[in-house]
Short mmCIF file of C-alpha atoms and ligand atoms in Angstrom, two decimals:
data_model
loop_
_atom_site.label_atom_id
_atom_site.label_comp_id
_atom_site.label_asym_id
_atom_site.label_seq_id
_atom_site.Cartn_x
_atom_site.Cartn_y
_atom_site.Cartn_z
CA MET M 8 -18.18 34.94 -29.82
CA SER M 9 -18.42 34.75 -33.59
CA MET M 10 -21.66 34.43 -35.48
CA ALA M 11 -22.21 30.71 -35.34
CA GLU M 12 -20.38 29.96 -32.09
CA THR M 13 -23.35 30.31 -29.82
CA LEU M 14 -23.21 27.11 -27.81
CA LEU M 15 -21.74 27.54 -24.35
CA ILE M 16 -20.06 24.40 -23.06
CA ASP M 17 -17.70 24.36 -20.09
CA GLY M 18 -17.13 28.10 -20.28
CA GLN M 19 -16.27 28.08 -24.02
CA TRP M 20 -18.37 29.56 -26.83
CA ARG M 21 -18.40 26.96 -29.58
CA GLY M 22 -19.99 25.86 -32.81
CA SER M 23 -21.75 22.52 -32.82
CA ALA M 24 -19.89 19.22 -33.21
CA ASP M 25 -21.18 18.76 -36.76
CA GLY M 26 -21.17 22.45 -37.73
CA ALA M 27 -24.95 22.62 -38.04
CA THR M 28 -26.63 26.01 -37.73
CA LEU M 29 -30.14 27.36 -37.60
CA ASP M 30 -31.62 30.67 -38.71
CA VAL M 31 -33.48 32.87 -36.28
CA ILE M 32 -36.30 34.52 -38.22
CA ASN M 33 -37.97 37.88 -37.57
CA PRO M 34 -41.68 36.94 -37.52
CA ALA M 35 -42.67 40.44 -38.63
CA THR M 36 -40.64 40.34 -41.86
CA GLY M 37 -39.53 36.78 -42.52
CA GLU M 38 -35.91 37.99 -42.56
CA VAL M 39 -33.02 36.16 -40.89
CA VAL M 40 -31.99 38.00 -37.72
CA GLN M 41 -28.96 35.84 -36.99
CA THR M 42 -27.61 32.38 -37.71
CA ILE M 43 -26.71 30.37 -34.62
CA SER M 44 -25.21 26.99 -33.80
CA GLN M 45 -27.48 23.99 -33.53
CA ALA M 46 -26.28 21.51 -30.93
CA THR M 47 -25.88 17.79 -31.49
CA VAL M 48 -26.59 15.11 -28.91
CA ALA M 49 -22.81 14.88 -28.34
CA ASP M 50 -22.77 18.62 -27.55
CA VAL M 51 -25.56 18.10 -25.03
CA GLN M 52 -23.63 15.28 -23.40
CA ALA M 53 -20.51 17.43 -23.18
CA ALA M 54 -22.53 20.26 -21.62
CA LEU M 55 -24.11 17.93 -19.06
CA ALA M 56 -20.69 16.53 -18.15
CA ALA M 57 -19.37 20.08 -17.68
CA ALA M 58 -22.34 20.97 -15.46
CA GLU M 59 -21.73 17.84 -13.42
CA ARG M 60 -18.05 18.74 -12.92
CA ALA M 61 -18.95 22.31 -11.98
CA PHE M 62 -21.61 21.29 -9.49
CA PRO M 63 -19.36 20.66 -6.45
CA VAL M 64 -17.45 23.88 -7.15
CA TRP M 65 -20.60 26.00 -7.31
CA ALA M 66 -22.44 24.20 -4.51
CA GLU M 67 -19.47 24.62 -2.15
CA MET M 68 -19.11 28.32 -2.85
CA SER M 69 -20.67 30.49 -0.14
CA ALA M 70 -24.12 31.86 -0.87
CA ARG M 71 -22.64 35.31 -0.39
CA GLU M 72 -20.09 34.74 -3.14
CA ARG M 73 -22.72 33.26 -5.47
CA ALA M 74 -24.90 36.30 -4.82
CA ARG M 75 -22.01 38.63 -5.58
CA LEU M 76 -21.47 36.99 -8.98
CA MET M 77 -25.18 37.02 -9.76
CA HIS M 78 -25.47 40.73 -8.96
CA ARG M 79 -22.36 41.49 -11.01
CA ALA M 80 -23.90 39.59 -13.96
CA MET M 81 -27.03 41.69 -13.72
CA ASP M 82 -25.01 44.90 -13.56
CA ILE M 83 -23.44 43.81 -16.84
CA PHE M 84 -26.79 42.82 -18.32
CA ARG M 85 -28.43 46.11 -17.37
CA GLY M 86 -25.64 47.85 -19.25
CA ARG M 87 -26.76 46.07 -22.42
CA LEU M 88 -30.47 45.98 -21.69
CA GLU M 89 -31.32 48.00 -24.77
CA GLU M 90 -29.31 45.64 -27.00
CA ALA M 91 -31.07 42.63 -25.44
CA ALA M 92 -34.50 44.24 -25.80
CA ARG M 93 -33.88 45.02 -29.47
CA LEU M 94 -32.79 41.44 -30.14
CA LEU M 95 -35.89 40.19 -28.35
CA THR M 96 -38.12 42.39 -30.49
CA LEU M 97 -36.38 41.23 -33.66
CA GLU M 98 -36.64 37.53 -32.84
CA HIS M 99 -40.09 37.57 -31.23
CA GLY M 100 -41.90 40.54 -32.79
CA LYS M 101 -43.15 42.10 -29.55
CA PRO M 102 -43.01 45.91 -29.35
CA LEU M 103 -39.78 47.24 -27.86
CA ASN M 104 -41.37 48.48 -24.63
CA ASP M 105 -42.62 44.96 -23.88
CA SER M 106 -39.13 43.61 -24.54
CA ARG M 107 -37.55 46.23 -22.28
CA LYS M 108 -39.98 45.33 -19.52
CA GLU M 109 -39.19 41.62 -19.85
CA CYS M 110 -35.43 42.14 -19.76
CA ALA M 111 -35.58 44.51 -16.79
CA TYR M 112 -37.82 42.15 -14.85
CA SER M 113 -35.50 39.23 -15.56
CA ALA M 114 -32.61 41.11 -13.96
CA ASP M 115 -34.77 41.88 -10.92
CA VAL M 116 -35.57 38.20 -10.52
CA ILE M 117 -31.89 37.26 -10.47
CA ASP M 118 -31.10 39.98 -7.91
CA PHE M 119 -34.02 38.93 -5.75
CA TYR M 120 -32.99 35.27 -5.62
CA ALA M 121 -29.32 36.08 -5.14
CA GLU M 122 -30.35 37.51 -1.77
CA GLU M 123 -32.88 34.76 -1.09
CA GLY M 124 -30.00 32.32 -1.34
CA ARG M 125 -28.22 34.15 1.47
CA ARG M 126 -31.28 33.90 3.66
CA LEU M 127 -31.82 30.16 3.20
CA GLU M 128 -32.09 28.31 6.45
CA GLY M 129 -33.10 24.86 7.57
CA THR M 130 -34.74 23.87 10.82
CA HIS M 131 -33.63 21.98 13.88
CA PHE M 132 -35.48 20.35 16.73
CA ALA M 133 -35.04 18.16 19.77
CA GLY M 134 -35.71 14.49 19.05
CA ASP M 135 -39.14 13.12 19.71
CA LEU M 136 -38.10 9.67 20.87
CA GLY M 137 -35.07 10.22 23.02
CA PRO M 138 -31.89 12.19 23.54
CA THR M 139 -31.26 13.19 19.95
CA HIS M 140 -31.16 16.44 18.08
CA SER M 141 -32.20 16.82 14.46
CA PHE M 142 -31.12 19.22 11.76
CA VAL M 143 -32.93 19.61 8.47
CA LEU M 144 -30.49 20.82 5.84
CA LYS M 145 -31.41 22.24 2.45
CA GLN M 146 -29.01 21.22 -0.29
CA PRO M 147 -28.94 21.94 -4.02
CA LEU M 148 -30.49 19.28 -6.25
CA GLY M 149 -27.61 19.00 -8.71
CA VAL M 150 -27.54 19.51 -12.46
CA VAL M 151 -30.69 21.10 -13.84
CA ALA M 152 -31.89 20.98 -17.45
CA ALA M 153 -33.80 24.19 -18.16
CA ILE M 154 -36.05 24.13 -21.22
CA THR M 155 -37.92 27.29 -22.11
CA PRO M 156 -40.41 28.55 -24.72
CA TRP M 157 -40.18 31.48 -27.11
CA ASN M 158 -42.89 33.70 -25.67
CA PHE M 159 -40.85 35.01 -22.70
CA PRO M 160 -37.43 33.57 -23.46
CA VAL M 161 -35.49 35.78 -21.03
CA ASP M 162 -37.99 36.01 -18.20
CA LEU M 163 -38.80 32.32 -18.02
CA LEU M 164 -35.10 31.52 -18.01
CA ALA M 165 -34.52 34.00 -15.16
CA TRP M 166 -37.30 32.34 -13.13
CA LYS M 167 -35.23 29.15 -13.26
CA LEU M 168 -31.68 30.48 -13.09
CA GLY M 169 -32.37 32.88 -10.20
CA PRO M 170 -33.45 30.34 -7.60
CA GLY M 171 -31.41 27.48 -9.07
CA LEU M 172 -28.08 29.32 -9.10
CA ALA M 173 -28.72 30.82 -5.68
CA ALA M 174 -29.44 27.32 -4.36
CA GLY M 175 -26.14 26.02 -5.76
CA CYS M 176 -27.37 24.10 -8.82
CA THR M 177 -25.64 24.10 -12.20
CA PHE M 178 -27.47 24.28 -15.50
CA VAL M 179 -27.68 23.14 -19.06
CA ILE M 180 -30.09 25.49 -20.81
CA LYS M 181 -31.99 24.90 -24.00
CA PRO M 182 -33.39 28.22 -25.17
CA PRO M 183 -36.15 28.08 -27.80
CA SER M 184 -34.91 27.85 -31.40
CA GLU M 185 -37.38 30.59 -32.44
CA ALA M 186 -36.02 33.16 -29.96
CA PRO M 187 -32.62 32.26 -28.45
CA LEU M 188 -30.73 35.52 -28.95
CA ALA M 189 -31.72 37.75 -26.02
CA ALA M 190 -31.58 34.74 -23.68
CA THR M 191 -28.06 33.95 -24.88
CA LEU M 192 -27.01 37.55 -24.24
CA PHE M 193 -28.49 37.26 -20.76
CA VAL M 194 -26.35 34.18 -20.08
CA ARG M 195 -23.29 35.90 -21.57
CA SER M 196 -23.54 38.43 -18.74
CA PHE M 197 -23.06 35.64 -16.20
CA VAL M 198 -20.01 34.34 -18.04
CA GLU M 199 -18.47 37.82 -18.14
CA ALA M 200 -19.22 38.28 -14.45
CA GLY M 201 -16.86 35.37 -13.76
CA LEU M 202 -19.09 32.39 -13.13
CA PRO M 203 -16.93 29.25 -12.96
CA PRO M 204 -16.87 27.32 -16.27
CA GLY M 205 -19.62 24.72 -16.56
CA VAL M 206 -22.04 26.35 -14.12
CA LEU M 207 -24.13 27.58 -17.06
CA ASN M 208 -24.15 25.86 -20.44
CA ILE M 209 -26.28 26.59 -23.50
CA VAL M 210 -27.30 24.05 -26.12
CA THR M 211 -29.77 25.42 -28.63
CA GLY M 212 -31.50 22.97 -30.94
CA PRO M 213 -34.59 20.92 -31.62
CA GLY M 214 -36.68 19.58 -28.78
CA ARG M 215 -36.78 16.08 -30.22
CA THR M 216 -32.97 15.67 -30.14
CA VAL M 217 -31.39 18.28 -27.85
CA GLY M 218 -34.39 18.53 -25.51
CA ALA M 219 -34.87 14.78 -25.37
CA GLU M 220 -31.22 14.15 -24.44
CA LEU M 221 -31.41 16.74 -21.67
CA VAL M 222 -34.48 15.03 -20.27
CA THR M 223 -33.35 11.41 -20.53
CA ASN M 224 -29.62 11.66 -19.76
CA PRO M 225 -29.07 10.49 -16.17
CA ILE M 226 -26.83 13.48 -15.32
CA SER M 227 -29.73 15.95 -15.09
CA ARG M 228 -31.48 15.53 -11.76
CA LYS M 229 -34.18 18.08 -12.42
CA ILE M 230 -36.06 19.25 -15.49
CA ALA M 231 -37.30 22.82 -15.21
CA PHE M 232 -39.67 23.17 -18.13
CA THR M 233 -41.98 25.85 -19.44
CA GLY M 234 -43.87 25.07 -22.62
CA SER M 235 -46.86 23.27 -23.99
CA THR M 236 -48.85 20.65 -22.11
CA ALA M 237 -48.13 18.04 -24.80
CA THR M 238 -44.36 18.39 -24.36
CA GLY M 239 -44.74 18.63 -20.58
CA LEU M 240 -46.58 15.31 -20.46
CA TRP M 241 -43.83 13.60 -22.43
CA ILE M 242 -41.18 15.08 -20.12
CA ALA M 243 -43.12 13.94 -17.04
CA GLU M 244 -43.20 10.37 -18.37
CA GLN M 245 -39.47 10.33 -19.10
CA ALA M 246 -38.58 11.96 -15.79
CA ALA M 247 -40.66 9.40 -13.91
CA LYS M 248 -38.48 6.58 -15.25
CA GLN M 249 -35.50 8.03 -13.38
CA LEU M 250 -37.45 9.76 -10.59
CA LYS M 251 -36.12 13.13 -11.65
CA HIS M 252 -37.57 16.25 -10.13
CA VAL M 253 -39.71 18.32 -12.43
CA THR M 254 -41.23 21.76 -12.51
CA LEU M 255 -43.71 21.90 -15.35
CA GLU M 256 -45.23 25.25 -16.31
CA LEU M 257 -47.61 24.37 -19.12
CA GLY M 258 -50.48 25.70 -21.15
CA GLY M 259 -53.39 27.75 -19.90
CA SER M 260 -56.84 29.01 -20.82
CA ALA M 261 -57.49 31.87 -18.45
CA PRO M 262 -61.08 32.95 -17.76
CA PHE M 263 -61.88 36.62 -17.11
CA VAL M 264 -65.07 36.90 -15.04
CA VAL M 265 -66.87 40.25 -14.97
CA CYS M 266 -69.47 40.46 -12.19
CA ASP M 267 -72.58 42.65 -12.24
CA ASP M 268 -70.92 45.21 -9.94
CA ALA M 269 -67.57 45.40 -11.79
CA ASP M 270 -66.05 48.76 -12.62
CA LEU M 271 -65.90 48.56 -16.40
CA ASP M 272 -63.58 51.55 -16.58
CA ILE M 273 -61.01 49.18 -15.11
CA ALA M 274 -62.25 45.81 -16.37
CA VAL M 275 -62.39 46.71 -20.07
CA PRO M 276 -58.82 48.03 -20.51
CA GLU M 277 -57.43 45.31 -18.23
CA ALA M 278 -59.15 42.54 -20.18
CA LEU M 279 -57.97 44.14 -23.39
CA ARG M 280 -54.33 44.27 -22.34
CA ARG M 281 -54.28 40.71 -21.02
CA ALA M 282 -56.09 39.31 -24.07
CA PHE M 283 -54.02 41.01 -26.76
CA SER M 284 -50.60 42.03 -25.47
CA HIS M 285 -47.85 39.77 -26.80
CA THR M 286 -50.42 38.97 -29.50
CA GLY M 287 -52.22 36.73 -27.00
CA GLN M 288 -49.17 34.49 -26.74
CA ILE M 289 -48.92 34.42 -22.95
CA CYS M 290 -49.71 31.38 -20.85
CA ILE M 291 -51.82 33.68 -18.63
CA SER M 292 -53.46 35.52 -21.54
CA VAL M 293 -57.21 35.98 -21.23
CA ASN M 294 -58.73 33.24 -23.35
CA ARG M 295 -62.40 33.24 -22.27
CA ILE M 296 -64.38 36.24 -21.05
CA TYR M 297 -67.56 35.66 -19.02
CA VAL M 298 -69.71 38.70 -18.27
CA HIS M 299 -72.80 38.95 -16.04
CA ARG M 300 -75.80 39.25 -18.32
CA SER M 301 -76.77 42.63 -16.84
CA ARG M 302 -73.48 44.15 -18.08
CA TYR M 303 -72.94 41.97 -21.13
CA ASP M 304 -74.02 44.39 -23.89
CA GLU M 305 -72.15 47.31 -22.35
CA PHE M 306 -68.97 45.28 -21.89
CA VAL M 307 -69.08 43.76 -25.37
CA THR M 308 -69.61 47.13 -27.08
CA ARG M 309 -66.82 48.86 -25.18
CA PHE M 310 -64.39 45.94 -25.46
CA ALA M 311 -64.88 45.36 -29.19
CA GLU M 312 -64.60 49.07 -29.90
CA ALA M 313 -61.35 49.32 -27.94
CA ALA M 314 -60.00 46.14 -29.57
CA SER M 315 -60.60 47.58 -33.03
CA ARG M 316 -58.46 50.60 -32.11
CA LEU M 317 -55.38 48.61 -30.95
CA ARG M 318 -52.20 49.28 -32.87
CA VAL M 319 -50.55 46.30 -34.55
CA THR M 320 -46.95 46.95 -35.51
CA ALA M 321 -44.77 45.37 -38.16
CA ASP M 322 -41.75 47.15 -36.65
CA GLY M 323 -41.68 46.89 -32.87
CA ILE M 324 -38.47 48.92 -32.69
CA ALA M 325 -39.81 51.91 -34.63
CA GLU M 326 -43.11 51.72 -32.72
CA PRO M 327 -42.02 50.71 -29.22
CA ASP M 328 -45.38 51.51 -27.62
CA ALA M 329 -47.59 49.64 -30.12
CA ASP M 330 -50.10 47.23 -28.60
CA MET M 331 -48.97 44.08 -30.37
CA GLY M 332 -46.85 42.56 -33.12
CA PRO M 333 -47.10 39.38 -35.20
CA LEU M 334 -47.58 35.77 -34.14
CA ILE M 335 -44.38 33.79 -33.78
CA ASN M 336 -44.67 31.66 -36.93
CA GLN M 337 -46.91 30.18 -39.60
CA ALA M 338 -48.06 27.34 -37.33
CA GLY M 339 -49.15 29.84 -34.68
CA LEU M 340 -51.07 31.85 -37.28
CA GLU M 341 -52.72 28.68 -38.63
CA THR M 342 -53.99 27.71 -35.17
CA VAL M 343 -55.60 31.13 -34.78
CA ARG M 344 -57.23 30.95 -38.21
CA GLN M 345 -58.53 27.44 -37.54
CA HIS M 346 -59.92 28.32 -34.12
CA VAL M 347 -61.75 31.36 -35.48
CA ALA M 348 -63.08 29.39 -38.50
CA ASP M 349 -64.27 26.61 -36.17
CA ALA M 350 -66.08 29.13 -33.95
CA VAL M 351 -67.73 30.85 -36.92
CA GLU M 352 -68.82 27.51 -38.38
CA ARG M 353 -70.46 26.66 -35.08
CA GLY M 354 -72.34 29.94 -34.94
CA ALA M 355 -70.03 32.56 -33.39
CA THR M 356 -70.05 36.18 -34.59
CA VAL M 357 -66.85 38.10 -35.34
CA LEU M 358 -67.35 41.62 -33.93
CA THR M 359 -63.94 42.87 -34.95
CA GLY M 360 -60.81 41.33 -36.48
CA GLY M 361 -61.03 37.81 -37.85
CA ARG M 362 -58.38 38.47 -40.48
CA ALA M 363 -54.91 39.89 -41.12
CA PRO M 364 -54.47 43.67 -40.97
CA ASP M 365 -54.43 45.59 -44.26
CA GLY M 366 -51.22 47.14 -45.52
CA PRO M 367 -48.05 46.14 -47.38
CA GLN M 368 -46.01 46.26 -44.17
CA TYR M 369 -47.91 43.21 -42.89
CA ALA M 370 -47.51 41.12 -46.05
CA ARG M 371 -44.45 39.09 -45.05
CA GLY M 372 -45.13 38.51 -41.36
CA TYR M 373 -47.54 36.34 -39.37
CA PHE M 374 -50.14 38.97 -38.55
CA TYR M 375 -53.70 38.69 -37.30
CA LEU M 376 -55.94 41.47 -36.03
CA PRO M 377 -57.24 41.58 -32.44
CA THR M 378 -60.40 39.51 -32.73
CA VAL M 379 -63.54 39.56 -30.60
CA LEU M 380 -66.10 36.76 -30.82
CA THR M 381 -69.61 36.56 -29.37
CA GLY M 382 -72.23 33.82 -29.53
CA VAL M 383 -69.61 31.34 -28.40
CA THR M 384 -70.37 27.92 -26.88
CA ARG M 385 -68.32 25.54 -24.77
CA GLU M 386 -67.72 23.05 -27.61
CA MET M 387 -65.80 25.54 -29.73
CA ARG M 388 -62.04 25.10 -29.94
CA VAL M 389 -61.47 28.69 -28.77
CA MET M 390 -63.17 27.73 -25.50
CA ARG M 391 -61.51 24.34 -25.03
CA GLU M 392 -57.99 24.64 -26.43
CA GLU M 393 -55.20 27.14 -26.06
CA THR M 394 -55.45 29.45 -29.08
CA PHE M 395 -52.23 31.32 -28.18
CA GLY M 396 -53.27 34.22 -30.34
CA PRO M 397 -55.21 37.51 -30.33
CA VAL M 398 -58.71 36.08 -29.97
CA ALA M 399 -61.16 36.98 -27.19
CA PRO M 400 -64.44 35.05 -27.06
CA ILE M 401 -67.14 36.54 -24.78
CA ALA M 402 -70.08 34.71 -23.18
CA ALA M 403 -72.73 35.71 -20.60
CA PHE M 404 -73.62 34.18 -17.22
CA ASP M 405 -76.57 34.73 -14.87
CA THR M 406 -75.30 33.88 -11.38
CA LEU M 407 -71.79 33.94 -10.00
CA GLU M 408 -72.03 30.19 -9.32
CA GLU M 409 -72.66 29.72 -13.02
CA GLY M 410 -69.83 32.11 -13.92
CA VAL M 411 -67.42 30.13 -11.75
CA ARG M 412 -68.63 26.85 -13.26
CA MET M 413 -67.97 28.22 -16.74
CA ALA M 414 -64.55 29.49 -15.65
CA ASN M 415 -63.73 25.98 -14.45
CA ASP M 416 -64.96 24.36 -17.67
CA SER M 417 -61.47 23.77 -19.06
CA PRO M 418 -58.74 21.16 -18.74
CA TYR M 419 -56.37 24.00 -17.79
CA GLY M 420 -55.99 25.84 -14.49
CA LEU M 421 -53.17 28.39 -14.64
CA ALA M 422 -54.58 31.91 -14.22
CA ALA M 423 -58.03 33.43 -13.72
CA TYR M 424 -59.27 36.98 -13.27
CA VAL M 425 -62.36 38.24 -11.47
CA TYR M 426 -63.65 41.82 -11.54
CA THR M 427 -66.12 42.83 -8.83
CA SER M 428 -66.67 45.50 -6.16
CA ASP M 429 -68.10 42.99 -3.71
CA LEU M 430 -65.72 41.34 -1.24
CA ASP M 431 -67.96 38.30 -0.80
CA LYS M 432 -68.07 37.64 -4.52
CA ALA M 433 -64.32 38.12 -4.77
CA PHE M 434 -63.66 35.54 -2.06
CA TYR M 435 -66.23 33.11 -3.42
CA ALA M 436 -64.65 33.19 -6.86
CA ALA M 437 -61.07 33.13 -5.57
CA LYS M 438 -61.87 30.05 -3.48
CA HIS M 439 -63.80 28.09 -6.10
CA ILE M 440 -61.93 28.75 -9.32
CA ARG M 441 -59.45 25.95 -9.95
CA ALA M 442 -56.36 27.87 -11.01
CA GLY M 443 -52.87 28.35 -9.64
CA GLY M 444 -53.35 32.12 -9.61
CA VAL M 445 -56.45 34.29 -9.32
CA GLY M 446 -56.31 38.04 -9.92
CA ILE M 447 -59.06 40.07 -8.24
CA ASN M 448 -59.46 43.37 -10.07
CA VAL M 449 -55.94 42.93 -11.42
CA ASN M 450 -54.93 41.39 -14.73
CA ASP M 451 -51.58 39.91 -13.81
CA ILE M 452 -50.97 37.19 -11.25
CA THR M 453 -47.19 37.57 -11.43
CA ASP M 454 -45.40 38.89 -8.38
CA ILE M 455 -41.82 37.94 -7.61
CA ARG M 456 -42.86 37.00 -4.07
CA GLY M 457 -45.90 34.95 -5.05
CA PRO M 458 -45.91 31.33 -6.25
CA PHE M 459 -46.67 31.00 -9.97
CA GLY M 460 -47.88 27.76 -11.53
CA GLY M 461 -50.73 25.63 -12.66
CA MET M 462 -53.39 23.21 -11.50
CA LYS M 463 -54.93 20.48 -13.66
CA MET M 464 -53.25 20.24 -17.09
CA SER M 465 -51.40 23.52 -16.56
CA GLY M 466 -48.57 21.91 -14.67
CA ILE M 467 -46.90 20.73 -11.50
CA GLY M 468 -44.81 22.79 -9.13
CA ARG M 469 -44.40 26.51 -8.68
CA GLU M 470 -41.90 29.15 -9.74
CA LEU M 471 -41.21 32.48 -8.00
CA GLY M 472 -41.74 33.12 -4.29
CA THR M 473 -40.40 30.71 -1.69
CA PRO M 474 -41.69 27.59 -3.49
CA GLY M 475 -39.70 28.72 -6.52
CA MET M 476 -36.53 28.35 -4.45
CA ASP M 477 -37.53 25.11 -2.73
CA ALA M 478 -37.91 23.59 -6.18
CA TYR M 479 -34.09 23.55 -6.50
CA LEU M 480 -33.37 22.11 -3.07
CA GLU M 481 -33.50 18.73 -1.42
CA VAL M 482 -34.02 18.44 2.30
CA LYS M 483 -31.80 16.20 4.35
CA HIS M 484 -32.59 15.12 7.87
CA VAL M 485 -29.48 14.76 10.06
CA ARG M 486 -30.25 13.06 13.39
CA VAL M 487 -27.61 13.26 16.12
CA ARG M 488 -27.51 11.22 19.33
CA ILE M 489 -26.76 13.44 22.33
CA ARG M 490 -24.62 11.55 24.79
CA PRO M 491 -24.41 12.64 28.39
CA PRO M 492 -21.01 14.15 29.30
CA ARG M 493 -18.46 11.59 30.49
P1 NAD F 3 -43.26 23.73 -26.76
O1 NAD F 3 -43.68 22.74 -25.74
O2 NAD F 3 -43.45 23.40 -28.18
O3 NAD F 3 -41.72 24.08 -26.60
C1 NAD F 3 -41.16 24.51 -25.38
C2 NAD F 3 -39.70 24.09 -25.33
O4 NAD F 3 -39.63 22.68 -25.25
C3 NAD F 3 -38.91 24.49 -26.58
O5 NAD F 3 -37.62 24.90 -26.19
C4 NAD F 3 -38.88 23.19 -27.36
O6 NAD F 3 -37.79 23.10 -28.23
C5 NAD F 3 -38.77 22.17 -26.25
N1 NAD F 3 -39.17 20.81 -26.59
C6 NAD F 3 -40.04 20.41 -27.56
N2 NAD F 3 -40.13 19.07 -27.59
C7 NAD F 3 -39.32 18.60 -26.61
C8 NAD F 3 -38.98 17.30 -26.13
N3 NAD F 3 -39.50 16.19 -26.66
N4 NAD F 3 -38.12 17.21 -25.10
C9 NAD F 3 -37.59 18.30 -24.53
N5 NAD F 3 -37.84 19.55 -24.95
C10 NAD F 3 -38.71 19.70 -25.98
O7 NAD F 3 -43.99 25.09 -26.40
P2 NAD F 3 -43.87 26.49 -27.18
O8 NAD F 3 -44.80 26.45 -28.34
O9 NAD F 3 -42.47 26.86 -27.39
O10 NAD F 3 -44.44 27.49 -26.07
C11 NAD F 3 -45.78 27.81 -25.95
C12 NAD F 3 -46.40 27.03 -24.80
O11 NAD F 3 -45.74 27.35 -23.57
C13 NAD F 3 -47.85 27.36 -24.58
O12 NAD F 3 -48.57 26.18 -24.36
C14 NAD F 3 -47.82 28.21 -23.33
O13 NAD F 3 -49.02 28.22 -22.58
C15 NAD F 3 -46.72 27.59 -22.57
N6 NAD F 3 -46.23 28.52 -21.55
C16 NAD F 3 -46.48 28.24 -20.24
C17 NAD F 3 -46.06 29.11 -19.26
C18 NAD F 3 -46.33 28.82 -17.81
O14 NAD F 3 -45.68 29.43 -16.98
N7 NAD F 3 -47.21 27.92 -17.47
C19 NAD F 3 -45.37 30.26 -19.61
C20 NAD F 3 -45.14 30.52 -20.96
C21 NAD F 3 -45.56 29.63 -21.92
#
């Protein structure tokens, strides 16, 4: 694979049909990390056609053989995990340890689903109306278009490829233009493991051309999308016109509810990590913190103090254990600035942060300090929109009912966190908060065995767990008349 031959179509690494390229920029330095091919619509069509040709080959292969290839791919990938993690840090800016964790988890997801594929079974039953017997078969959906964002470009691809490949689907993948390199290396491992040509194809390029063709071309039968709610809504509309299946993992605005009996020794560092790691650019990042009034002052003091001590790195490879790096680009930085300015204009107080860090090493990247706001109200953009940056607004509540109401005061419903020592409060909050995942005394709702996804404007469908596999399967009812022996 030479420098600008980074499209994968029908098993071949290629440049784009018109020779176009795009630069992948290190958001910490503004430097070009690598120049890659930028697909044309004709490239996308060729990739979809290859995936369509490969589909019967892959779907007919035994689940055992598919699993063997998937495991072999991950053996290869683990051998270059450090290379992938370094690329991920260079293209995304996250500290190296976060990149290592993402890459390792991605390989686990593929291994997990490789075996899930071997355990797939349908059901069968005796007919209800007469001498028949019914079988319910699970069959792969067909060609899948997988479109992923830059914040977890390897992980969120693995969440789609794992179950989809194990189910027997073939893929055309559009990695994010901001961070395609580690994801491309991940896919390269599958090619080297011996996946039949056309089972996986990569077309990197702009959403409005490459993404749009993937969504609207009749060959793709499913769109597996993670990204913003605005793009997800457009995809849902297009998919509806052809009744394509969709999984839409969209934006979030996760509340973090601290009850009067919470253990702050746990709640403070957990809120801190989930608010600021990945520079707040996680769909399940803590966006709104609500603390019982009796613990408000204590929480705010401890949280702001700890936030001011976080280490922001301009070189995530040299400082692998730093707390956070830069934002992904200028637009991301602008949103953060605007949300903080809006909050301050409407009366919020900046306890720490609220600006870029000092130092020449930060001058060329998109940096912003971990920022803590108090005196926030529900009208402020930080409380209503997805900031996708290192900003933690904190408000107080008096009763748990009120705390839950405030937690639900958002168009989003992806993740929520509740910290309490009281089982009744935990169950009350878990039941009444409208979110696809609720963490009780834990700041991550991700578990390979648990369904992950959103309510309200955070999406439709679930990844991971058993639903994550069902999302790549169609069920077919086969009804057989049983004739008496002649
Ligand atoms: P985005 O919607 O701008 O882009 C996501 C992907 O969609 C990119 O690959 C982009 O090129 C592509 N795209 C853009 N327009 C398209 C179109 N018209 N047709 C097809 N594809 C198109 O989102 P982003 O800024 O890259 O990612 C950040 C967003 O992702 C945040 O809103 C975040 O909450 C969300 N996210 C959600 C989850 C989740 O699981 N729910 C996980 C991570 C990120």
